[in-house]
mmCIF file of C-alpha atoms and ligand atoms in Angstrom:
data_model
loop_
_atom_site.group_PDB
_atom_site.id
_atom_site.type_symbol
_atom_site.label_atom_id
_atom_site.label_comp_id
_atom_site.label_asym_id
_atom_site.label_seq_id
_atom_site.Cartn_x
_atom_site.Cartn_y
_atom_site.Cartn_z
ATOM 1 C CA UNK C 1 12.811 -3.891 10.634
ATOM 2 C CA UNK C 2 11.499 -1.452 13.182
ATOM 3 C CA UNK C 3 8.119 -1.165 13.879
ATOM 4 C CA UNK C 4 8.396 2.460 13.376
ATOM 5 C CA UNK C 5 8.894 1.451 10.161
ATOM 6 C CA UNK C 6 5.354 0.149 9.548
ATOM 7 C CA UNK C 7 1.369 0.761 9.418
ATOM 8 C CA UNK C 8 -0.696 -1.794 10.052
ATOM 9 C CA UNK C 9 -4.527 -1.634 8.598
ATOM 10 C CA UNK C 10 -6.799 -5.092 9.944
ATOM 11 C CA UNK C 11 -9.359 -5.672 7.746
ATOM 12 C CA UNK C 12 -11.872 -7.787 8.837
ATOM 13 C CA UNK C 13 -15.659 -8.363 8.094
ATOM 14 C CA UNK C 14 -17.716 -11.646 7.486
ATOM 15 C CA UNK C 15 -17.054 -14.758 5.102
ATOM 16 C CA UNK C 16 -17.418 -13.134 1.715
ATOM 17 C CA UNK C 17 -17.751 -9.929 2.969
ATOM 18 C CA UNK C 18 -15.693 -8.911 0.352
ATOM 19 C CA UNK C 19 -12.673 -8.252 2.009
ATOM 20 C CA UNK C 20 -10.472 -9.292 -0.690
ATOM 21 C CA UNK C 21 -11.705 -7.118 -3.468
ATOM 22 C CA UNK C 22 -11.618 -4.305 -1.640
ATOM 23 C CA UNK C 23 -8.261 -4.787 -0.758
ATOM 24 C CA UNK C 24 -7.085 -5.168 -4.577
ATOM 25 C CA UNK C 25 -8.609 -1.835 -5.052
ATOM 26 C CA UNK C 26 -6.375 -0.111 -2.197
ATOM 27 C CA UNK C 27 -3.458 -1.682 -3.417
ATOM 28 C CA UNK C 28 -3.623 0.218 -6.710
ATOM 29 C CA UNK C 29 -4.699 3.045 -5.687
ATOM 30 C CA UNK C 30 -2.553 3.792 -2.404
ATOM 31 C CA UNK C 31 0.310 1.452 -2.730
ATOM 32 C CA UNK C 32 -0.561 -0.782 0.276
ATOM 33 C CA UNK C 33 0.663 -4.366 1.177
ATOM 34 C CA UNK C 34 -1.886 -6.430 1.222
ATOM 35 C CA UNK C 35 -1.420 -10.007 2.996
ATOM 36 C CA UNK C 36 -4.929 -11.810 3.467
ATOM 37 C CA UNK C 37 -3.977 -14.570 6.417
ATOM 38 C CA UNK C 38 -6.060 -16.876 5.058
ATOM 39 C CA UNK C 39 -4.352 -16.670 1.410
ATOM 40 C CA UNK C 40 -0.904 -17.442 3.705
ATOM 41 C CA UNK C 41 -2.579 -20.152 5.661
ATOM 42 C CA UNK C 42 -3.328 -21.917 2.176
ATOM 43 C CA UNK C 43 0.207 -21.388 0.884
ATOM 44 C CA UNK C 44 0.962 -23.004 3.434
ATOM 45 C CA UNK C 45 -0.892 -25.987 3.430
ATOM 46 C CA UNK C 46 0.297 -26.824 -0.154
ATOM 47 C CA UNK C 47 3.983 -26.093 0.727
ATOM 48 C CA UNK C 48 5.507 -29.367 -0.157
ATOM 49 C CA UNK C 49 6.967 -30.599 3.483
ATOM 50 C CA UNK C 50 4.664 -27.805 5.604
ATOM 51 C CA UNK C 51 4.408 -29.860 9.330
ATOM 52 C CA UNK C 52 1.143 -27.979 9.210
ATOM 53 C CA UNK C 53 -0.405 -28.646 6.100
ATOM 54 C CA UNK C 54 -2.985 -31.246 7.396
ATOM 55 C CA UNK C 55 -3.477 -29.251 10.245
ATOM 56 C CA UNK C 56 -4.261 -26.233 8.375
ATOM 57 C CA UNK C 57 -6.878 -28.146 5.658
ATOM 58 C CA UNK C 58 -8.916 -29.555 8.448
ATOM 59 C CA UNK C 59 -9.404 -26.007 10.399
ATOM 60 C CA UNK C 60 -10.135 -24.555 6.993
ATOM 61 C CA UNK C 61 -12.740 -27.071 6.275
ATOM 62 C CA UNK C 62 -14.062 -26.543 9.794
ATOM 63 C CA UNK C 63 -14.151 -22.915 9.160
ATOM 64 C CA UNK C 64 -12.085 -22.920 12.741
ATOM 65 C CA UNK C 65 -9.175 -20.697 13.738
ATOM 66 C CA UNK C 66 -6.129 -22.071 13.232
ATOM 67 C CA UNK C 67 -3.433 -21.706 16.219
ATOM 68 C CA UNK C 68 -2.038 -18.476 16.358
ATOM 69 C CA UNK C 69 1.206 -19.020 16.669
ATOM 70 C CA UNK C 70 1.402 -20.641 13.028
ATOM 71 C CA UNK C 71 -0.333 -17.329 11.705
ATOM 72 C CA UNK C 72 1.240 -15.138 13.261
ATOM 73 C CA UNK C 73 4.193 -16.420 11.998
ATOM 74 C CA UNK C 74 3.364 -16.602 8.294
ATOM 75 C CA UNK C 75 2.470 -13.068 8.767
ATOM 76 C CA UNK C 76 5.669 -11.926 10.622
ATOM 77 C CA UNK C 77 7.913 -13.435 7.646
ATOM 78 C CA UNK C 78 5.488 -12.009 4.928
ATOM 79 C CA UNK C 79 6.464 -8.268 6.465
ATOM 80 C CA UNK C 80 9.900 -9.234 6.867
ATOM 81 C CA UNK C 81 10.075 -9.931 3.323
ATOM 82 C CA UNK C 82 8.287 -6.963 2.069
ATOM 83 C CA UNK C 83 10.375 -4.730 4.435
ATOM 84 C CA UNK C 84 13.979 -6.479 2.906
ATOM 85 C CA UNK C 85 13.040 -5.912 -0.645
ATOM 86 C CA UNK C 86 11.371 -2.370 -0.396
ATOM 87 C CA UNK C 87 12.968 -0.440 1.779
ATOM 88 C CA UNK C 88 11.275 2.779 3.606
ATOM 89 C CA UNK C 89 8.251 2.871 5.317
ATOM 90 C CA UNK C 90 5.193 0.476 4.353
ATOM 91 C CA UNK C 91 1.473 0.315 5.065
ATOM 92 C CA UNK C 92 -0.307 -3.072 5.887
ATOM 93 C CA UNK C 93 -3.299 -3.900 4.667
ATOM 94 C CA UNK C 94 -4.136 -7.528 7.382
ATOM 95 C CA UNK C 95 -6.836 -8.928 6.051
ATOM 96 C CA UNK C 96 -9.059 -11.634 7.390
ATOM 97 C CA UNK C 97 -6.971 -11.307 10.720
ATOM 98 C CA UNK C 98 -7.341 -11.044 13.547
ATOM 99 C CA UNK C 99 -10.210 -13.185 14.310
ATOM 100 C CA UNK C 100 -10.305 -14.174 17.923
ATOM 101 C CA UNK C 101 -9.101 -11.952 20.939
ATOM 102 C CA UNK C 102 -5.721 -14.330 21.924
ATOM 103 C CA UNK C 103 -4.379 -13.573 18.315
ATOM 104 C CA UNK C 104 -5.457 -9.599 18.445
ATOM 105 C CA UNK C 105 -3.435 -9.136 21.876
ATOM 106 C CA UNK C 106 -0.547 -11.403 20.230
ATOM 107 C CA UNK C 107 0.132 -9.318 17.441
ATOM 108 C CA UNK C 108 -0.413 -5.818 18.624
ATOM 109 C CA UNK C 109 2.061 -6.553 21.495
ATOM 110 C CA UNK C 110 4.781 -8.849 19.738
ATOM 111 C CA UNK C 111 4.702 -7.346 16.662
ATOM 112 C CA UNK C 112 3.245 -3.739 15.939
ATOM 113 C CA UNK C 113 -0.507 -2.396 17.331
ATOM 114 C CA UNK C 114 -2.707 -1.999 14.628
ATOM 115 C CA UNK C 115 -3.550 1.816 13.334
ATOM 116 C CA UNK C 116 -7.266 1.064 12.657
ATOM 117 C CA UNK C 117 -9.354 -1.769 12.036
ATOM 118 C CA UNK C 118 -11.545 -1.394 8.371
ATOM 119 C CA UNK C 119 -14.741 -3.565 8.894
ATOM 120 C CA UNK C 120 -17.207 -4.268 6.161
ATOM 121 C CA UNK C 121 -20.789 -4.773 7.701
ATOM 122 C CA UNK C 122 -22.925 -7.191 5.273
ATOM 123 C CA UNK C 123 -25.666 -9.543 6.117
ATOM 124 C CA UNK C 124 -25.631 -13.352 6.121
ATOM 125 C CA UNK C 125 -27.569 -13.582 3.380
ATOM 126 C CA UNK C 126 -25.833 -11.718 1.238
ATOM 127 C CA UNK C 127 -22.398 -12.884 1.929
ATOM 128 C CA UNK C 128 -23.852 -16.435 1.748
ATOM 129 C CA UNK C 129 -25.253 -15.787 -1.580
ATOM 130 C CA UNK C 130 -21.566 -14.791 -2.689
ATOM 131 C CA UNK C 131 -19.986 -17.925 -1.821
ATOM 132 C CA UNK C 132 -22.035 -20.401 -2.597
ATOM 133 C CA UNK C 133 -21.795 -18.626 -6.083
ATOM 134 C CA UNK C 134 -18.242 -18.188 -5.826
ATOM 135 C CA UNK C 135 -17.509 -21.616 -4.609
ATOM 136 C CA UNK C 136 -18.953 -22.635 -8.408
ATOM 137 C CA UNK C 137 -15.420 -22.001 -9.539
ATOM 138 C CA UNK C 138 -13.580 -21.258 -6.776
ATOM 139 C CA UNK C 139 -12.169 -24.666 -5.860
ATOM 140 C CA UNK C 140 -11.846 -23.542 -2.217
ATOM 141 C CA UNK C 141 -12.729 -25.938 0.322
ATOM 142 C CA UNK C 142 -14.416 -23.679 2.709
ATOM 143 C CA UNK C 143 -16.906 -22.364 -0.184
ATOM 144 C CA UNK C 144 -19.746 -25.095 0.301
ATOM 145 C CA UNK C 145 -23.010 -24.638 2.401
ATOM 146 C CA UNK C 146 -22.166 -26.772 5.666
ATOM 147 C CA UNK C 147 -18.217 -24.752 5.855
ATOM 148 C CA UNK C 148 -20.057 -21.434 4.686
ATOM 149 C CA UNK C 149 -22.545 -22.456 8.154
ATOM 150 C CA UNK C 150 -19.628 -23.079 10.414
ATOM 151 C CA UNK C 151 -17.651 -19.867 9.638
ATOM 152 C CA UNK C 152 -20.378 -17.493 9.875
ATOM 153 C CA UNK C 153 -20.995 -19.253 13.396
ATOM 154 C CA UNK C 154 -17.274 -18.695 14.282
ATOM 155 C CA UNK C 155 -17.421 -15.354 13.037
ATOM 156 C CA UNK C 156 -19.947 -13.990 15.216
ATOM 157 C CA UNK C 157 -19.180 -16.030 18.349
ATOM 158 C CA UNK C 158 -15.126 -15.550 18.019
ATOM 159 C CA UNK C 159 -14.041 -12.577 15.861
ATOM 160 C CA UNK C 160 -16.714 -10.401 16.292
ATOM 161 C CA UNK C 161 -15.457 -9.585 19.641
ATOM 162 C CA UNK C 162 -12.458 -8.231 18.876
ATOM 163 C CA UNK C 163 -13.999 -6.012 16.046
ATOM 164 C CA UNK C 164 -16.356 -5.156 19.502
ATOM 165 C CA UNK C 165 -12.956 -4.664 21.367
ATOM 166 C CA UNK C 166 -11.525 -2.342 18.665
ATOM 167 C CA UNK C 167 -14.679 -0.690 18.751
ATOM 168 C CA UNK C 168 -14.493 0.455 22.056
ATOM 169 C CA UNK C 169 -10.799 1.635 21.492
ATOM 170 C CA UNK C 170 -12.015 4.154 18.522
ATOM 171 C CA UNK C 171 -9.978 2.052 16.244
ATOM 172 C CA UNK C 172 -13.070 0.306 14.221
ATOM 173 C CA UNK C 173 -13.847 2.318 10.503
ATOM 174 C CA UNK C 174 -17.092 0.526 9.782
ATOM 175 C CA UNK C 175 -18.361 0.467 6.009
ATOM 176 C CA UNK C 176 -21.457 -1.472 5.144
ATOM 177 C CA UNK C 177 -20.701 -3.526 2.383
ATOM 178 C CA UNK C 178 -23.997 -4.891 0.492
ATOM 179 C CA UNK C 179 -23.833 -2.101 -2.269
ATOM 180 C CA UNK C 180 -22.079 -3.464 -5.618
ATOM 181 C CA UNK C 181 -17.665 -3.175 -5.071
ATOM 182 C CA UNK C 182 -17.300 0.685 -6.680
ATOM 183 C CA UNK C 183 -19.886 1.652 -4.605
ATOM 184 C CA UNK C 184 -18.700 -0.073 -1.193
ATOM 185 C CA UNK C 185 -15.178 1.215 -2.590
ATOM 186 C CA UNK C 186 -16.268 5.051 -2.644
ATOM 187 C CA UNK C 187 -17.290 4.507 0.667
ATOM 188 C CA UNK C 188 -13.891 3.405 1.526
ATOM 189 C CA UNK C 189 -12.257 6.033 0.682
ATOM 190 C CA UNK C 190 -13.912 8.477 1.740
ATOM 191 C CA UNK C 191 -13.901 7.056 5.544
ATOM 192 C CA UNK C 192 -9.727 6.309 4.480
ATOM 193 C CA UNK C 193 -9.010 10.089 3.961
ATOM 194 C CA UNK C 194 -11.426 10.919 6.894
ATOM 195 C CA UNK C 195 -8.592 8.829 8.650
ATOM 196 C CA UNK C 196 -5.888 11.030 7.264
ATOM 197 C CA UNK C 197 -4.729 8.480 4.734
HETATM 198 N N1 UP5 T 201 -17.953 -9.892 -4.040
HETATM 199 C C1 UP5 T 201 -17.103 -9.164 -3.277
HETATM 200 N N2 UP5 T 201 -17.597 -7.939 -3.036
HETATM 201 C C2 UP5 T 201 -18.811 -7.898 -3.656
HETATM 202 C C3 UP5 T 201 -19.820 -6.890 -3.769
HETATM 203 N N3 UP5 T 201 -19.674 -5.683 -3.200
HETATM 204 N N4 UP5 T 201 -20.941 -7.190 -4.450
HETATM 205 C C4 UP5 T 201 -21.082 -8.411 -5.027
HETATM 206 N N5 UP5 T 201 -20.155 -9.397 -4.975
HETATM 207 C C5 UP5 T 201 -19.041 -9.148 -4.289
HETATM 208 O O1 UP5 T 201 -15.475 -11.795 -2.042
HETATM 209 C C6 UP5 T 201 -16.246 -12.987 -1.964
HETATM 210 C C7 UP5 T 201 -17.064 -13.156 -3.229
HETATM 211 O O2 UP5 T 201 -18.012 -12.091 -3.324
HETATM 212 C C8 UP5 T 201 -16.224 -13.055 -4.498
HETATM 213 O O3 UP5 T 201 -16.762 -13.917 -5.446
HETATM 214 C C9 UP5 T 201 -16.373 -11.593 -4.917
HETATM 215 O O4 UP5 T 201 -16.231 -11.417 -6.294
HETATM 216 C C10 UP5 T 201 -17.781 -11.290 -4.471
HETATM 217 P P1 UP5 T 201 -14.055 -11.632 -1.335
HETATM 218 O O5 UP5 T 201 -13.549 -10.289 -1.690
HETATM 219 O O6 UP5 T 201 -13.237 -12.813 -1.597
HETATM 220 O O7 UP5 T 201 -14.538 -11.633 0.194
HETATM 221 P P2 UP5 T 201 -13.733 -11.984 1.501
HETATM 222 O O8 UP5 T 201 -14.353 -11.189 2.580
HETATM 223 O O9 UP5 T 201 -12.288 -11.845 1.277
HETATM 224 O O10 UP5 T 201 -14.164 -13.511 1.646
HETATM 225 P P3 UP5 T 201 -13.330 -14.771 2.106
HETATM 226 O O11 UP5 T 201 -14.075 -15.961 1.649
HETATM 227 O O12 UP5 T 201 -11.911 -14.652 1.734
HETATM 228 O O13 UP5 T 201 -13.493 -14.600 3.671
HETATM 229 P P4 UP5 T 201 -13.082 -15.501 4.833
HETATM 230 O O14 UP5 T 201 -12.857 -14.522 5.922
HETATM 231 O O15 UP5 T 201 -14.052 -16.561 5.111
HETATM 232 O O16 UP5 T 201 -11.770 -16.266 4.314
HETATM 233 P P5 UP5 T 201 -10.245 -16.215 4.710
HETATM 234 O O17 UP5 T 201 -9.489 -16.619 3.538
HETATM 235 O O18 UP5 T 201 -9.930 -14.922 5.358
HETATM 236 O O19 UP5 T 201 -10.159 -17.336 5.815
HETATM 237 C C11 UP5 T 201 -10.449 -18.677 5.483
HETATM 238 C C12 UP5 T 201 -10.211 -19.569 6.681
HETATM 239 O O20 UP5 T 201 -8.843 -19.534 7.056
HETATM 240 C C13 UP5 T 201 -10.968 -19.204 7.966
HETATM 241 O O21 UP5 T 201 -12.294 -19.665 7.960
HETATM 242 C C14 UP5 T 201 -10.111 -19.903 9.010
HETATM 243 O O22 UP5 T 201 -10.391 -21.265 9.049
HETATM 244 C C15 UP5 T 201 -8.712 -19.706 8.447
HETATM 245 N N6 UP5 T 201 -8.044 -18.544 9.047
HETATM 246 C C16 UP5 T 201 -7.497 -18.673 10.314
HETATM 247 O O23 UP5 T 201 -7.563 -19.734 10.923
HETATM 248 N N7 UP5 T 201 -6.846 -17.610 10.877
HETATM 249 C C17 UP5 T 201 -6.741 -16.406 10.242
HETATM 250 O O24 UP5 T 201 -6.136 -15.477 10.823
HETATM 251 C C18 UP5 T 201 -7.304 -16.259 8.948
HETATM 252 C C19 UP5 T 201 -7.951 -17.347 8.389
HETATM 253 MG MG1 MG T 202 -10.604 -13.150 1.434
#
């Protein structure tokens, strides 16, 4: 595939944030791909005979980035696929990538720069509150106080730079996502079409 071919949306924002949700919501309603890296890296990790699985659980549970190379990988084979079974042009939804400033040069050189990044804006307390109720059911590993402590430290210290990098490019739409997920959702779309999409 070309990377004429393709738009590519980042969507980043804090742990529980609620970066998923609002991603289901684009996907029926504009016909997006979405591919959350962090869904991949977990795929992944339960592959039976993944080299990286161990790797991948311990970064997860240290609410660390894992090496970019390995994501940027899953990634590159999860467009691939989408572009060999639908064929014509497709818009990217990235979510939860990139998240450090090594992995945001990577991609936008090797494999397509980014159209925009969408950033929901909520406070710590709030997105804590969501996990730890969350992690009641969620059986995720990351979804307990001390790994909810360490990723909201690694979000601020290494991925909030490159949403401050974006920023500075013009390519940051910012939505503030406290309000309840129809609400935040409006806002979306309003700042989407604002965007020309
Ligand atoms: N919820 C959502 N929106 C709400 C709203 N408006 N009001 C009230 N509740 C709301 O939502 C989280 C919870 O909040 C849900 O229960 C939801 O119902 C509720 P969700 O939509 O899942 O939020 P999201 O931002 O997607 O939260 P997530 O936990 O997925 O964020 P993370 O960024 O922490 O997780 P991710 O899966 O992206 O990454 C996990 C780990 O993988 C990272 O910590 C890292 O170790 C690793 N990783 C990498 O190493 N590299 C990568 O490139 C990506 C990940
Ligand atoms: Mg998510």
């Amino acid at each position: 595939w070309s990377p004429d071919d393709v738009i590519v949306i980042f969507v980043l924002g804090g742990p529980g944030a609620g970066k998923g949700t609002q991603c289901s919501k684009l996907v029926s309603d504009y016909g997006f791909k979405h591919l959350s890296a962090g869904d991949l890296l977990r795929e992944e990790q339960d592959r039976p005979g993944s080299e990286f699985g161990d790797m991948i659980k311990s970064y997860i549970k240290e609410g660390t980035i894992v090496p970019m190379e390995v994501t940027i990988q899953l990634l590159e084979n999860a467009m691939k696929d989408t572009m060999e079974k639908e064929k014509g042009k497709r818009m990217f939804l990235i979510d939860g990538f990139p998240r450090k400033l090594d992995q945001a040069h990577a991609f936008e050189r090797s494999v397509v720069p980014s159209k925009f990044t969408l950033f929901f804006d909520c406070p710590e307390e709030v997105m804590e509150e969501r996990l730890l109720n969350r992690g009641k059911t969620s059986g995720r590993a990351d979804d307990n106080p001390e790994s909810i402590r360490k990723r909201f430290r690694t979000f601020i210290e290494t991925s909030m730079p490159v949403v401050n990098e974006f920023e500075e490019q013009g390519k940051v739409v910012k939505v503030e996502a406290v309000n309840a997920p129809d609400e935040v959702y409006k806002d979306v779309q309003s700042k989407l079409k604002e965007r020309g999409i």
